[in-house]
Coordinates of C-alpha atoms and ligand atoms in Angstrom, one line a residue:
M1 CA 65.7 126.6 72.8
Q2 CA 66.0 126.0 69.0
T3 CA 63.2 124.4 67.1
L4 CA 64.1 121.1 65.4
R5 CA 64.1 122.9 62.1
E6 CA 66.7 125.4 63.5
A7 CA 68.7 122.6 65.1
I8 CA 68.9 120.9 61.7
E9 CA 70.0 124.1 60.1
T10 CA 72.7 124.5 62.7
A11 CA 73.9 120.9 62.2
R12 CA 74.0 121.4 58.4
A13 CA 76.0 124.6 58.8
K14 CA 78.5 122.7 60.9
G15 CA 78.5 119.7 58.5
I16 CA 77.5 117.3 61.3
A17 CA 74.5 114.9 61.9
I18 CA 72.1 114.8 64.8
G19 CA 71.6 111.4 66.4
H20 CA 68.1 109.9 66.5
F21 CA 67.7 107.1 69.0
N22 CA 64.6 104.9 69.5
V23 CA 63.3 104.2 72.9
S24 CA 60.6 101.9 74.4
D25 CA 60.5 103.1 78.0
S26 CA 61.5 106.0 80.3
N27 CA 64.8 104.4 81.3
Q28 CA 66.0 104.4 77.7
F29 CA 64.5 107.9 77.3
N30 CA 66.5 109.2 80.3
A31 CA 69.6 107.5 79.1
V32 CA 69.5 109.2 75.7
V33 CA 68.8 112.6 77.4
A34 CA 71.8 112.0 79.7
A35 CA 74.0 111.2 76.7
G36 CA 72.9 114.5 75.1
V37 CA 73.7 116.4 78.3
A38 CA 77.1 114.8 78.7
T39 CA 78.1 115.5 75.1
T40 CA 76.3 118.9 75.0
L41 CA 74.7 117.8 71.7
P42 CA 71.1 117.8 70.7
V43 CA 69.3 114.5 70.6
I44 CA 66.2 113.3 68.8
I45 CA 64.3 110.6 70.5
G46 CA 62.2 108.4 68.3
V47 CA 59.2 106.2 69.1
S48 CA 57.9 104.0 66.4
E49 CA 54.2 102.9 66.4
G50 CA 55.0 99.9 68.6
E51 CA 57.3 101.8 70.9
R52 CA 54.8 104.6 71.4
K53 CA 52.0 102.1 72.1
W54 CA 54.2 100.8 74.9
I55 CA 55.5 104.0 76.3
G56 CA 52.3 106.0 75.6
V57 CA 52.1 109.0 73.3
R58 CA 51.3 111.5 76.0
N59 CA 53.9 110.0 78.3
A60 CA 56.6 110.5 75.6
V61 CA 55.6 114.1 75.1
A62 CA 55.6 114.7 78.9
L63 CA 59.1 113.1 79.2
A64 CA 60.4 115.4 76.4
A65 CA 58.8 118.4 78.0
A66 CA 60.4 117.6 81.4
A67 CA 63.8 117.3 79.8
R68 CA 63.4 120.6 78.0
A69 CA 62.2 122.3 81.2
E70 CA 65.6 121.3 82.6
G71 CA 67.3 123.1 79.6
H72 CA 68.1 120.0 77.6
Q73 CA 68.0 120.1 73.8
V74 CA 65.7 117.1 73.2
Y75 CA 63.3 116.6 70.3
L76 CA 60.6 114.0 69.8
N77 CA 59.9 112.1 66.6
A78 CA 57.0 109.8 65.7
D79 CA 59.1 107.3 63.9
H80 CA 57.7 105.0 61.0
T81 CA 54.0 105.9 61.1
Y82 CA 51.9 103.9 58.7
S83 CA 48.5 105.5 59.0
F84 CA 47.0 109.0 58.8
D85 CA 45.5 108.5 62.2
G86 CA 48.9 107.9 63.6
I87 CA 50.2 111.0 62.1
K88 CA 47.3 113.0 63.3
E89 CA 47.7 111.7 66.9
A90 CA 51.4 112.6 67.0
V91 CA 51.0 116.1 65.4
D92 CA 48.1 116.9 67.8
A93 CA 50.2 115.7 70.7
G94 CA 53.0 118.1 69.8
F95 CA 55.7 115.9 68.4
D96 CA 58.6 117.9 66.8
S97 CA 58.5 115.6 63.8
V98 CA 56.6 112.7 62.3
I99 CA 57.5 110.2 59.6
F100 CA 54.9 108.9 57.3
D101 CA 56.3 105.6 56.1
G102 CA 54.7 104.7 52.8
S103 CA 57.8 103.0 51.5
H104 CA 55.9 99.7 51.0
L105 CA 53.3 101.4 48.8
S106 CA 53.6 102.3 45.1
M107 CA 55.3 105.7 44.6
E108 CA 52.0 107.3 43.6
E109 CA 50.2 106.0 46.7
N110 CA 53.2 106.9 48.9
S111 CA 53.2 110.4 47.5
A112 CA 49.5 110.9 47.9
Q113 CA 49.4 109.7 51.5
T114 CA 52.6 111.6 52.5
R115 CA 51.1 114.7 50.9
A116 CA 48.1 114.3 53.2
A117 CA 50.3 114.0 56.2
V118 CA 52.2 117.2 55.2
E119 CA 48.9 119.1 54.7
Y120 CA 47.6 118.0 58.1
A121 CA 50.8 119.1 59.9
R122 CA 50.8 122.5 58.1
A123 CA 47.1 123.0 58.9
V124 CA 47.6 122.4 62.6
G125 CA 50.5 124.8 62.4
N126 CA 52.5 123.8 65.4
G127 CA 55.7 123.5 63.4
T128 CA 55.8 119.6 63.3
L129 CA 58.2 118.6 60.6
V130 CA 57.2 115.8 58.2
E131 CA 59.5 113.2 56.8
G132 CA 58.8 111.0 53.9
E133 CA 60.4 107.6 53.1
I134 CA 61.1 105.9 49.7
G135 CA 63.0 102.8 48.8
R136 CA 63.3 99.5 50.8
I137 CA 65.5 99.0 53.8
G138 CA 63.5 96.4 55.7
T139 CA 61.1 97.0 58.6
S140 CA 62.4 95.8 61.9
S141 CA 65.1 96.8 64.3
K142 CA 66.2 93.2 65.2
L143 CA 68.9 90.7 64.6
L144 CA 68.7 89.4 61.1
D145 CA 69.8 86.1 59.5
V146 CA 69.8 87.6 56.0
P147 CA 69.4 91.1 54.6
P148 CA 65.8 92.3 53.7
E149 CA 64.8 90.6 50.4
D150 CA 64.2 93.6 48.1
M151 CA 66.8 95.9 49.5
D152 CA 69.5 96.1 46.8
K153 CA 67.0 96.4 43.9
N154 CA 65.3 99.4 45.5
L155 CA 68.0 102.0 46.2
T156 CA 66.6 105.5 45.7
T157 CA 67.3 107.3 42.5
A158 CA 67.8 111.0 42.1
E159 CA 64.7 111.3 39.9
E160 CA 62.6 109.5 42.5
A161 CA 63.9 111.8 45.3
A162 CA 63.2 115.0 43.3
T163 CA 59.7 113.9 42.2
F164 CA 58.7 112.7 45.6
V165 CA 59.8 115.9 47.3
K166 CA 58.1 118.1 44.7
E167 CA 54.9 116.1 45.0
T168 CA 54.7 115.9 48.8
G169 CA 56.3 119.0 50.2
V170 CA 58.1 117.0 52.9
D171 CA 60.7 118.7 55.1
L172 CA 63.0 115.7 55.3
L173 CA 63.5 112.7 53.1
A174 CA 64.6 109.2 54.1
P175 CA 66.0 107.4 51.0
A176 CA 67.4 103.9 50.6
V177 CA 71.2 104.2 50.3
G178 CA 72.4 100.8 51.3
T179 CA 71.6 100.6 55.0
M180 CA 69.0 98.2 56.5
H181 CA 66.8 98.2 59.6
G182 CA 68.3 95.7 62.0
R183 CA 71.8 94.2 62.3
L184 CA 73.0 91.0 60.6
K185 CA 73.9 88.2 63.0
S186 CA 76.9 87.4 60.9
G187 CA 78.4 90.8 61.6
T188 CA 78.6 91.6 57.9
E189 CA 78.4 95.4 57.5
P190 CA 76.2 96.9 54.7
K191 CA 78.0 99.3 52.4
I192 CA 76.5 102.8 52.5
D193 CA 76.5 104.4 49.0
I194 CA 78.0 107.8 49.9
G195 CA 78.1 109.0 46.3
R196 CA 74.3 108.3 46.0
I197 CA 73.7 110.3 49.2
K198 CA 75.5 113.3 47.6
L199 CA 73.4 113.0 44.4
L200 CA 70.1 112.6 46.3
R201 CA 70.9 115.5 48.6
E202 CA 71.3 117.7 45.5
A203 CA 68.3 116.3 43.7
A204 CA 66.0 116.4 46.8
G205 CA 67.0 119.9 47.8
I206 CA 66.1 119.1 51.5
P207 CA 68.0 117.4 54.3
L208 CA 68.2 113.6 54.2
V209 CA 67.7 111.2 57.0
L210 CA 69.7 108.0 57.3
H211 CA 67.7 105.1 58.7
G212 CA 69.0 101.7 59.7
G213 CA 72.2 103.0 61.3
S214 CA 73.0 100.0 63.4
G215 CA 75.3 97.5 61.8
S216 CA 77.1 99.9 59.4
S217 CA 80.7 100.9 60.0
D218 CA 81.5 104.0 62.0
A219 CA 83.5 105.3 59.0
D220 CA 80.4 104.9 56.7
L221 CA 78.1 106.5 59.2
A222 CA 80.4 109.5 59.6
A223 CA 80.8 109.9 55.8
A224 CA 77.0 109.6 55.4
G225 CA 76.5 112.5 57.8
K226 CA 79.0 114.7 55.9
A227 CA 77.5 113.8 52.6
G228 CA 74.0 115.1 53.5
C229 CA 72.3 112.9 56.0
V230 CA 71.6 115.5 58.8
I231 CA 69.9 112.9 61.0
I232 CA 71.1 109.4 61.6
H233 CA 68.8 106.8 63.2
I234 CA 70.0 104.1 65.6
N235 CA 67.6 101.6 67.2
T236 CA 68.9 98.0 67.1
D237 CA 72.1 98.9 69.0
I238 CA 70.1 100.6 71.7
R239 CA 68.0 97.5 72.2
I240 CA 71.0 95.2 72.3
A241 CA 72.8 97.4 74.8
Y242 CA 69.7 97.6 77.1
R243 CA 69.1 93.9 77.0
K244 CA 72.8 92.9 77.5
G245 CA 73.1 95.4 80.5
I246 CA 70.0 93.9 82.2
E247 CA 71.2 90.4 81.6
A248 CA 74.6 91.1 83.0
A249 CA 73.0 92.7 86.1
L250 CA 70.8 89.7 86.7
T251 CA 73.6 87.2 86.1
A252 CA 75.8 89.0 88.6
N253 CA 73.0 89.1 91.2
A254 CA 70.3 86.5 90.5
D255 CA 68.4 87.4 93.6
E256 CA 68.0 91.1 92.8
I257 CA 64.4 92.0 92.5
A258 CA 64.5 95.9 92.7
P259 CA 63.9 97.1 89.1
Y260 CA 65.7 100.3 89.7
K261 CA 68.8 98.2 90.5
F262 CA 68.8 95.6 87.8
L263 CA 67.6 98.1 85.1
A264 CA 70.3 100.5 86.0
Q265 CA 73.0 98.6 84.1
G266 CA 70.9 98.4 81.0
T267 CA 70.2 102.1 81.2
Q268 CA 73.9 102.9 81.6
A269 CA 74.7 100.7 78.6
V270 CA 72.2 102.7 76.5
R271 CA 73.8 105.9 77.7
E272 CA 77.2 104.8 76.7
I273 CA 76.4 103.6 73.2
T274 CA 74.3 106.8 72.6
E275 CA 77.3 108.9 73.6
K276 CA 79.5 107.0 71.3
Y277 CA 77.3 107.6 68.3
L278 CA 76.6 111.2 69.2
K279 CA 80.3 111.9 69.2
L280 CA 80.8 110.1 66.0
F281 CA 78.0 112.0 64.2
A282 CA 79.4 115.3 65.6
G283 CA 82.9 114.5 64.3
Q284 CA 84.3 114.4 67.8
Ligands
G3H301 O1 63.9 104.3 62.5 C1 64.8 103.6 63.2 C2 66.0 103.2 62.5 O2 66.1 103.4 61.2 C3 66.9 102.3 63.2 O3 67.6 101.4 62.4 O4 67.6 99.5 64.0 O5 69.1 99.5 62.0 O6 69.5 101.1 63.9 P1 68.5 100.3 63.2
ZN302 ZN1 64.0 103.7 60.4

């Protein structure tokens, strides 16, 4: 099976993006894997600090190993990690990639801490890719009344991208290009700055990752992939699908108490939305 680095190279050569989907439990995990199998596309499964505290770091690694043992192209990412200890834990556990998120810090501090994450991953030498993050796109995959406060003022510039990559040695860069974590309740879609993605891809010289995919238009997401975002993150829409599916199952059968029955509809909904996004990102 290809390493994540190789899978990224393959996607770049094809001009497509790989879907990254966050999960909190094994039902969602299996749903994302099933979507990858159905579409014959690789999937990256992300677990943020809160998500991996719930699912368990070792459990997530074991689920990924089980999927791979069945021949499925599944990669595991330690999403939005705010501490060196968190990076260390994920690298040691064998995650395919980790994200050190120092986007709330000054550029200098972000660079220094991200550099430390890169050095640790390289020293361990198990091939874990390190992603760095700059700019502001909000912090939570939830339903929002208003966009994150400092979003528009902090879109990433070409100079910031080039300097950050040079100073840190990261493998992947998550810039701010107009998306936001979460989805606006109003339904208003953020506008992704496709021109900026092209400039940043050139300036950074490494693949870009688009965070905050939920809430943007399909056309913008597809264009972002073509412009240089080789990985696209979706979380809020996964959470919404899961909850709505479970709610519908319980509404239809209020006396159902078997978890494997009332959770099945939520799981199926996660699989469906994941398949939709995988096909979009692959230009299918
Ligand atoms: O890291 C996770 C994502 O960037 C997801 O963003 O919740 O807006 O889809 P989203
Ligand atoms: Zn994110």
